[in-house]
Amino acid sequence: MKKLKKAVSLILTAAMALSFAACGSSGSGVSSAAASAADSEPASSSAAAEADSDLAYVQGKGTLVVGMTDFAPMDYRDENGEWIGFDADMAKAFAEYLGVEVEFLEINWDNKLMELDTKGVDAVWNGMTITDEVTSGASVSEPYCNNGQVVVVPADKAADYQDTESLSALSFAVENGSAGAAQLDELGISYVAKTTQADALMEVASGASDACVIDLLMAGAMIGEGTSYPDLTYTVQLNSEEYGVAFRKGSDLTEAFNTFWKEAYDDGTVLETATTYGVQESVIEK
């Protein structure tokens, strides 16, 4: 997992050497051809190229700002208020891989692409479903996890809601702008929009709504016997989908992430982290 760091270091070293050469006089050993090339390509061009690099931008400021929401088991706070979870821990490892610190910023999920565009965050990493909207507005990594949207109801009512036709009788809560909301929109089912999936889940637990739609991975960790919501269960799975990490359009951080993920999977970091947070190995992609 040190290959990228070494590569980046070599690139920066080479760039510095070229910069010193371009600034020197002909007496410093710079050939006439190199001097001519320097004249034809202004020194500002290298600065412009670096300015276009998200990797250089992140390493220059020393932080990778990750946009996310409270979404166990991917991102949530421990008893000390620190962000932990499968995604959070892997984001920490990615930041270390880049040689920077990670900073988590809880965002309005509906504004995730705007947060990227305005550099409010450098990445959106929060069990984010890869959709046409996301891929058209951001650079998205290769999929790292499989998922689906499921309907959550009280366990004692589950037998009555085992197919999509039965769902129209229910009042729903769902995270605004989420893949779950998109599924309900397709079915023509109205809902109360909540800020996070955790909020939608609490709506059902409190009886304020009959049901909610959340990610399958969250359902596996948060509902049923031995969890925070033992009296809830899920019934209908509405779709199958994949998770990815979003970066700014054209960002070179996307390829850096893809390389990092492959190496982290191969050295066991990914599966070890998944086990820590109850994420099934079968849903993880290499």
mmCIF file of C-alpha atoms in Angstrom:
data_model
loop_
_atom_site.group_PDB
_atom_site.id
_atom_site.type_symbol
_atom_site.label_atom_id
_atom_site.label_comp_id
_atom_site.label_asym_id
_atom_site.label_seq_id
_atom_site.Cartn_x
_atom_site.Cartn_y
_atom_site.Cartn_z
ATOM 1 C CA MET A 1 0.000 0.000 0.000
ATOM 2 C CA LYS A 2 3.078 2.238 -0.190
ATOM 3 C CA LYS A 3 3.328 2.127 -3.990
ATOM 4 C CA LEU A 4 1.243 5.220 -4.595
ATOM 5 C CA LYS A 5 3.159 7.227 -1.964
ATOM 6 C CA LYS A 6 6.467 6.251 -3.598
ATOM 7 C CA ALA A 7 5.131 7.071 -7.048
ATOM 8 C CA VAL A 8 3.852 10.448 -5.908
ATOM 9 C CA SER A 9 7.175 11.198 -4.212
ATOM 10 C CA LEU A 10 9.110 10.349 -7.392
ATOM 11 C CA ILE A 11 6.795 12.490 -9.502
ATOM 12 C CA LEU A 12 7.168 15.474 -7.169
ATOM 13 C CA THR A 13 10.944 15.020 -7.041
ATOM 14 C CA ALA A 14 11.114 14.924 -10.829
ATOM 15 C CA ALA A 15 8.886 17.958 -11.076
ATOM 16 C CA MET A 16 11.125 19.925 -8.681
ATOM 17 C CA ALA A 17 14.197 18.946 -10.655
ATOM 18 C CA LEU A 18 12.645 20.126 -13.894
ATOM 19 C CA SER A 19 11.557 23.349 -12.249
ATOM 20 C CA PHE A 20 15.086 24.111 -11.007
ATOM 21 C CA ALA A 21 16.469 23.334 -14.468
ATOM 22 C CA ALA A 22 13.963 25.606 -16.188
ATOM 23 C CA CYS A 23 14.848 28.477 -13.852
ATOM 24 C CA GLY A 24 18.603 28.126 -14.420
ATOM 25 C CA SER A 25 20.736 29.954 -17.011
ATOM 26 C CA SER A 26 22.335 28.290 -20.042
ATOM 27 C CA GLY A 27 25.523 28.223 -17.990
ATOM 28 C CA SER A 28 23.922 25.848 -15.536
ATOM 29 C CA GLY A 29 24.081 23.015 -18.049
ATOM 30 C CA VAL A 30 20.564 23.328 -19.517
ATOM 31 C CA SER A 31 20.697 22.359 -23.222
ATOM 32 C CA SER A 32 19.484 24.764 -25.885
ATOM 33 C CA ALA A 33 16.698 22.295 -26.747
ATOM 34 C CA ALA A 34 15.528 22.224 -23.118
ATOM 35 C CA ALA A 35 15.755 26.018 -22.950
ATOM 36 C CA SER A 36 13.693 26.267 -26.124
ATOM 37 C CA ALA A 37 11.113 23.882 -24.685
ATOM 38 C CA ALA A 38 10.986 25.924 -21.506
ATOM 39 C CA ASP A 39 10.416 29.067 -23.575
ATOM 40 C CA SER A 40 7.587 27.424 -25.529
ATOM 41 C CA GLU A 41 5.894 26.039 -22.373
ATOM 42 C CA PRO A 42 5.482 28.713 -19.699
ATOM 43 C CA ALA A 43 6.484 27.845 -16.136
ATOM 44 C CA SER A 44 2.902 28.496 -15.111
ATOM 45 C CA SER A 45 1.746 25.409 -17.052
ATOM 46 C CA SER A 46 3.152 23.028 -14.435
ATOM 47 C CA ALA A 47 1.468 25.024 -11.704
ATOM 48 C CA ALA A 48 -1.783 24.858 -13.653
ATOM 49 C CA ALA A 49 -1.455 21.089 -14.025
ATOM 50 C CA GLU A 50 -0.889 20.747 -10.283
ATOM 51 C CA ALA A 51 -3.880 22.995 -9.619
ATOM 52 C CA ASP A 52 -6.011 20.563 -11.642
ATOM 53 C CA SER A 53 -4.853 17.630 -9.502
ATOM 54 C CA ASP A 54 -7.131 16.756 -6.593
ATOM 55 C CA LEU A 55 -4.389 14.511 -5.242
ATOM 56 C CA ALA A 56 -1.953 17.446 -5.113
ATOM 57 C CA TYR A 57 -4.687 19.659 -3.633
ATOM 58 C CA VAL A 58 -5.453 17.195 -0.830
ATOM 59 C CA GLN A 59 -1.800 16.518 -0.085
ATOM 60 C CA GLY A 60 -1.047 20.241 -0.160
ATOM 61 C CA LYS A 61 -3.598 21.051 2.522
ATOM 62 C CA GLY A 62 -2.843 17.873 4.442
ATOM 63 C CA THR A 63 -6.445 16.703 4.849
ATOM 64 C CA LEU A 64 -8.965 14.537 3.021
ATOM 65 C CA VAL A 65 -12.434 15.883 3.852
ATOM 66 C CA VAL A 66 -15.022 13.098 3.654
ATOM 67 C CA GLY A 67 -18.715 13.942 3.387
ATOM 68 C CA MET A 68 -21.003 11.446 5.115
ATOM 69 C CA THR A 69 -24.084 10.983 7.323
ATOM 70 C CA ASP A 70 -24.873 8.966 10.442
ATOM 71 C CA PHE A 71 -25.385 5.557 8.866
ATOM 72 C CA ALA A 72 -24.391 2.457 10.823
ATOM 73 C CA PRO A 73 -22.553 0.221 10.167
ATOM 74 C CA MET A 74 -20.794 2.466 7.624
ATOM 75 C CA ASP A 75 -20.414 5.748 9.559
ATOM 76 C CA TYR A 76 -21.484 6.484 13.132
ATOM 77 C CA ARG A 77 -20.098 7.941 16.353
ATOM 78 C CA ASP A 78 -18.689 5.877 19.216
ATOM 79 C CA GLU A 79 -19.130 6.705 22.904
ATOM 80 C CA ASN A 80 -16.337 9.284 22.617
ATOM 81 C CA GLY A 81 -17.939 11.052 19.663
ATOM 82 C CA GLU A 82 -15.403 9.731 17.147
ATOM 83 C CA TRP A 83 -16.616 8.633 13.722
ATOM 84 C CA ILE A 84 -16.199 4.897 13.231
ATOM 85 C CA GLY A 85 -17.689 2.229 10.960
ATOM 86 C CA PHE A 86 -16.727 0.247 7.884
ATOM 87 C CA ASP A 87 -16.579 3.275 5.583
ATOM 88 C CA ALA A 88 -15.116 5.567 8.240
ATOM 89 C CA ASP A 89 -12.277 3.178 9.075
ATOM 90 C CA MET A 90 -11.487 2.565 5.410
ATOM 91 C CA ALA A 91 -11.515 6.341 4.802
ATOM 92 C CA LYS A 92 -8.956 6.716 7.600
ATOM 93 C CA ALA A 93 -6.808 4.058 5.932
ATOM 94 C CA PHE A 94 -7.105 5.791 2.541
ATOM 95 C CA ALA A 95 -6.074 9.129 4.039
ATOM 96 C CA GLU A 96 -3.050 7.473 5.636
ATOM 97 C CA TYR A 97 -2.240 5.904 2.257
ATOM 98 C CA LEU A 98 -2.209 9.403 0.751
ATOM 99 C CA GLY A 99 -0.098 10.745 3.608
ATOM 100 C CA VAL A 100 -2.763 13.088 4.979
ATOM 101 C CA GLU A 101 -5.247 13.323 7.860
ATOM 102 C CA VAL A 102 -8.921 12.486 7.439
ATOM 103 C CA GLU A 103 -11.658 14.937 8.398
ATOM 104 C CA PHE A 104 -15.310 13.856 8.500
ATOM 105 C CA LEU A 105 -18.044 16.326 7.682
ATOM 106 C CA GLU A 106 -21.695 15.403 8.241
ATOM 107 C CA ILE A 107 -23.591 16.716 5.222
ATOM 108 C CA ASN A 108 -27.125 17.030 3.918
ATOM 109 C CA TRP A 109 -27.215 13.959 1.689
ATOM 110 C CA ASP A 110 -29.382 15.701 -0.878
ATOM 111 C CA ASN A 111 -26.557 18.247 -1.412
ATOM 112 C CA LYS A 112 -23.693 15.753 -1.751
ATOM 113 C CA LEU A 113 -22.744 16.698 -5.327
ATOM 114 C CA MET A 114 -22.835 20.411 -4.552
ATOM 115 C CA GLU A 115 -20.540 19.788 -1.576
ATOM 116 C CA LEU A 116 -18.045 18.164 -3.949
ATOM 117 C CA ASP A 117 -18.290 20.890 -6.591
ATOM 118 C CA THR A 118 -17.702 23.697 -4.102
ATOM 119 C CA LYS A 119 -14.839 21.814 -2.382
ATOM 120 C CA GLY A 120 -16.789 21.604 0.836
ATOM 121 C CA VAL A 121 -15.686 17.963 0.798
ATOM 122 C CA ASP A 122 -13.121 16.019 -1.213
ATOM 123 C CA ALA A 123 -15.040 12.736 -1.248
ATOM 124 C CA VAL A 124 -18.540 11.448 -0.578
ATOM 125 C CA TRP A 125 -18.111 8.105 1.152
ATOM 126 C CA ASN A 126 -21.114 6.808 3.028
ATOM 127 C CA GLY A 127 -22.608 3.692 1.525
ATOM 128 C CA MET A 128 -23.406 5.787 -1.539
ATOM 129 C CA THR A 129 -25.422 3.993 -4.195
ATOM 130 C CA ILE A 130 -24.028 4.413 -7.700
ATOM 131 C CA THR A 131 -26.793 6.050 -9.725
ATOM 132 C CA ASP A 132 -27.011 7.893 -13.048
ATOM 133 C CA GLU A 133 -27.348 11.155 -11.114
ATOM 134 C CA VAL A 134 -24.131 10.524 -9.213
ATOM 135 C CA THR A 135 -22.089 9.351 -12.202
ATOM 136 C CA SER A 136 -23.214 12.339 -14.269
ATOM 137 C CA GLY A 137 -22.196 14.815 -11.568
ATOM 138 C CA ALA A 138 -19.077 13.244 -10.098
ATOM 139 C CA SER A 139 -16.178 10.890 -10.726
ATOM 140 C CA VAL A 140 -17.103 7.595 -9.082
ATOM 141 C CA SER A 141 -14.835 4.783 -7.986
ATOM 142 C CA GLU A 142 -15.218 1.192 -9.019
ATOM 143 C CA PRO A 143 -17.909 -0.513 -6.870
ATOM 144 C CA TYR A 144 -16.628 -1.691 -3.504
ATOM 145 C CA CYS A 145 -19.782 -3.197 -2.014
ATOM 146 C CA ASN A 146 -23.130 -4.736 -3.039
ATOM 147 C CA ASN A 147 -26.372 -3.608 -1.412
ATOM 148 C CA GLY A 148 -30.132 -3.274 -1.842
ATOM 149 C CA GLN A 149 -33.078 -1.257 -0.526
ATOM 150 C CA VAL A 150 -35.362 -3.089 1.911
ATOM 151 C CA VAL A 151 -38.685 -2.317 3.591
ATOM 152 C CA VAL A 152 -38.538 -2.304 7.406
ATOM 153 C CA VAL A 153 -41.679 -2.922 9.488
ATOM 154 C CA PRO A 154 -42.512 -4.072 13.023
ATOM 155 C CA ALA A 155 -41.840 -7.804 13.269
ATOM 156 C CA ASP A 156 -45.380 -8.576 14.426
ATOM 157 C CA LYS A 157 -46.793 -7.071 11.196
ATOM 158 C CA ALA A 158 -44.243 -8.456 8.747
ATOM 159 C CA ALA A 159 -46.454 -11.305 7.511
ATOM 160 C CA ASP A 160 -48.895 -8.805 6.016
ATOM 161 C CA TYR A 161 -46.295 -7.005 3.888
ATOM 162 C CA GLN A 162 -44.384 -9.544 1.845
ATOM 163 C CA ASP A 163 -44.772 -8.045 -1.655
ATOM 164 C CA THR A 164 -44.750 -4.618 -3.294
ATOM 165 C CA GLU A 165 -48.516 -4.654 -3.872
ATOM 166 C CA SER A 166 -49.130 -4.633 -0.111
ATOM 167 C CA LEU A 167 -46.885 -1.622 0.548
ATOM 168 C CA SER A 168 -49.301 1.064 -0.646
ATOM 169 C CA ALA A 169 -51.282 0.682 2.581
ATOM 170 C CA LEU A 170 -48.312 1.774 4.690
ATOM 171 C CA SER A 171 -47.067 5.212 5.749
ATOM 172 C CA PHE A 172 -43.339 5.490 5.042
ATOM 173 C CA ALA A 173 -40.345 7.433 6.298
ATOM 174 C CA VAL A 174 -37.186 7.566 4.163
ATOM 175 C CA GLU A 175 -33.951 9.536 3.928
ATOM 176 C CA ASN A 176 -34.346 12.515 1.619
ATOM 177 C CA GLY A 177 -32.493 12.114 -1.670
ATOM 178 C CA SER A 178 -31.605 8.483 -0.964
ATOM 179 C CA ALA A 179 -31.829 5.365 -3.113
ATOM 180 C CA GLY A 180 -34.715 4.284 -0.883
ATOM 181 C CA ALA A 181 -36.630 7.453 -1.725
ATOM 182 C CA ALA A 182 -36.028 6.778 -5.431
ATOM 183 C CA GLN A 183 -37.515 3.302 -5.060
ATOM 184 C CA LEU A 184 -40.660 4.659 -3.390
ATOM 185 C CA ASP A 185 -40.945 7.324 -6.095
ATOM 186 C CA GLU A 186 -40.891 4.571 -8.729
ATOM 187 C CA LEU A 187 -43.672 2.732 -6.898
ATOM 188 C CA GLY A 188 -45.701 5.932 -6.557
ATOM 189 C CA ILE A 189 -45.737 5.665 -2.765
ATOM 190 C CA SER A 190 -45.652 8.871 -0.713
ATOM 191 C CA TYR A 191 -43.405 9.264 2.317
ATOM 192 C CA VAL A 192 -42.109 11.572 5.014
ATOM 193 C CA ALA A 193 -38.575 12.717 4.132
ATOM 194 C CA LYS A 194 -36.048 12.497 6.968
ATOM 195 C CA THR A 195 -32.491 13.780 7.220
ATOM 196 C CA THR A 196 -30.836 10.358 7.671
ATOM 197 C CA GLN A 197 -31.667 6.671 7.404
ATOM 198 C CA ALA A 198 -31.243 6.443 11.180
ATOM 199 C CA ASP A 199 -34.007 9.052 11.561
ATOM 200 C CA ALA A 200 -36.265 7.058 9.241
ATOM 201 C CA LEU A 201 -35.637 3.933 11.284
ATOM 202 C CA MET A 202 -36.536 5.729 14.510
ATOM 203 C CA GLU A 203 -39.811 6.876 12.927
ATOM 204 C CA VAL A 204 -40.845 3.235 12.624
ATOM 205 C CA ALA A 205 -39.556 2.276 16.058
ATOM 206 C CA SER A 206 -41.584 5.080 17.643
ATOM 207 C CA GLY A 207 -44.729 4.225 15.676
ATOM 208 C CA ALA A 208 -44.781 7.580 13.865
ATOM 209 C CA SER A 209 -44.554 5.716 10.531
ATOM 210 C CA ASP A 210 -45.583 2.201 9.580
ATOM 211 C CA ALA A 211 -42.454 1.445 7.595
ATOM 212 C CA CYS A 212 -39.225 2.816 6.186
ATOM 213 C CA VAL A 213 -36.850 1.930 3.389
ATOM 214 C CA ILE A 214 -33.173 1.631 4.307
ATOM 215 C CA ASP A 215 -30.044 -0.051 2.983
ATOM 216 C CA LEU A 216 -29.800 -3.811 3.377
ATOM 217 C CA LEU A 217 -26.406 -3.452 5.062
ATOM 218 C CA MET A 218 -27.857 -1.107 7.658
ATOM 219 C CA ALA A 219 -30.810 -3.418 8.242
ATOM 220 C CA GLY A 220 -28.467 -6.344 8.839
ATOM 221 C CA ALA A 221 -26.597 -4.423 11.527
ATOM 222 C CA MET A 222 -29.375 -2.423 13.158
ATOM 223 C CA ILE A 223 -32.608 -4.466 13.318
ATOM 224 C CA GLY A 224 -33.649 -7.867 14.640
ATOM 225 C CA GLU A 225 -32.677 -9.962 17.627
ATOM 226 C CA GLY A 226 -29.572 -8.756 19.442
ATOM 227 C CA THR A 227 -29.578 -5.293 17.822
ATOM 228 C CA SER A 228 -30.711 -1.800 18.748
ATOM 229 C CA TYR A 229 -34.160 -2.496 17.251
ATOM 230 C CA PRO A 230 -35.051 -6.106 18.122
ATOM 231 C CA ASP A 231 -38.770 -5.634 17.344
ATOM 232 C CA LEU A 232 -38.194 -4.580 13.728
ATOM 233 C CA THR A 233 -37.509 -6.709 10.655
ATOM 234 C CA TYR A 234 -37.317 -6.280 6.897
ATOM 235 C CA THR A 235 -39.520 -7.909 4.302
ATOM 236 C CA VAL A 236 -39.417 -6.825 0.652
ATOM 237 C CA GLN A 237 -36.088 -6.114 -1.053
ATOM 238 C CA LEU A 238 -36.874 -3.499 -3.682
ATOM 239 C CA ASN A 239 -33.682 -3.640 -5.755
ATOM 240 C CA SER A 240 -30.022 -4.582 -5.987
ATOM 241 C CA GLU A 241 -27.324 -1.925 -6.203
ATOM 242 C CA GLU A 242 -23.657 -1.124 -5.675
ATOM 243 C CA TYR A 243 -21.769 1.308 -3.477
ATOM 244 C CA GLY A 244 -19.039 3.623 -4.705
ATOM 245 C CA VAL A 245 -17.036 6.631 -3.521
ATOM 246 C CA ALA A 246 -17.609 9.949 -5.308
ATOM 247 C CA PHE A 247 -14.900 12.490 -6.069
ATOM 248 C CA ARG A 248 -14.996 15.675 -8.109
ATOM 249 C CA LYS A 249 -15.532 15.286 -11.841
ATOM 250 C CA GLY A 250 -12.212 14.375 -13.460
ATOM 251 C CA SER A 251 -10.476 13.898 -10.104
ATOM 252 C CA ASP A 252 -7.275 11.845 -10.003
ATOM 253 C CA LEU A 253 -8.277 10.735 -6.496
ATOM 254 C CA THR A 254 -10.637 8.245 -8.133
ATOM 255 C CA GLU A 255 -7.818 6.171 -9.611
ATOM 256 C CA ALA A 256 -5.830 6.554 -6.388
ATOM 257 C CA PHE A 257 -8.795 5.082 -4.505
ATOM 258 C CA ASN A 258 -9.183 2.178 -6.950
ATOM 259 C CA THR A 259 -5.513 1.287 -6.507
ATOM 260 C CA PHE A 260 -5.753 1.646 -2.729
ATOM 261 C CA TRP A 261 -8.854 -0.569 -2.507
ATOM 262 C CA LYS A 262 -7.284 -3.411 -4.485
ATOM 263 C CA GLU A 263 -4.188 -3.351 -2.303
ATOM 264 C CA ALA A 264 -6.237 -3.082 0.905
ATOM 265 C CA TYR A 265 -8.364 -6.048 -0.181
ATOM 266 C CA ASP A 266 -5.332 -8.128 -1.090
ATOM 267 C CA ASP A 267 -3.548 -7.468 2.226
ATOM 268 C CA GLY A 268 -6.668 -8.304 4.276
ATOM 269 C CA THR A 269 -7.466 -4.806 5.557
ATOM 270 C CA VAL A 270 -10.892 -4.656 3.870
ATOM 271 C CA LEU A 271 -12.191 -7.989 5.126
ATOM 272 C CA GLU A 272 -10.798 -7.434 8.618
ATOM 273 C CA THR A 273 -12.621 -4.101 8.809
ATOM 274 C CA ALA A 274 -15.806 -5.662 7.439
ATOM 275 C CA THR A 275 -15.708 -8.320 10.156
ATOM 276 C CA THR A 276 -15.300 -5.654 12.833
ATOM 277 C CA TYR A 277 -18.561 -3.993 11.811
ATOM 278 C CA GLY A 278 -20.635 -7.020 10.865
ATOM 279 C CA VAL A 279 -20.490 -6.419 7.112
ATOM 280 C CA GLN A 280 -20.859 -9.721 5.292
ATOM 281 C CA GLU A 281 -17.812 -10.786 3.312
ATOM 282 C CA SER A 282 -20.095 -11.890 0.483
ATOM 283 C CA VAL A 283 -21.154 -8.311 -0.299
ATOM 284 C CA ILE A 284 -17.630 -6.899 -0.533
ATOM 285 C CA GLU A 285 -16.159 -6.376 -3.997
ATOM 286 C CA LYS A 286 -12.451 -6.596 -4.747
#
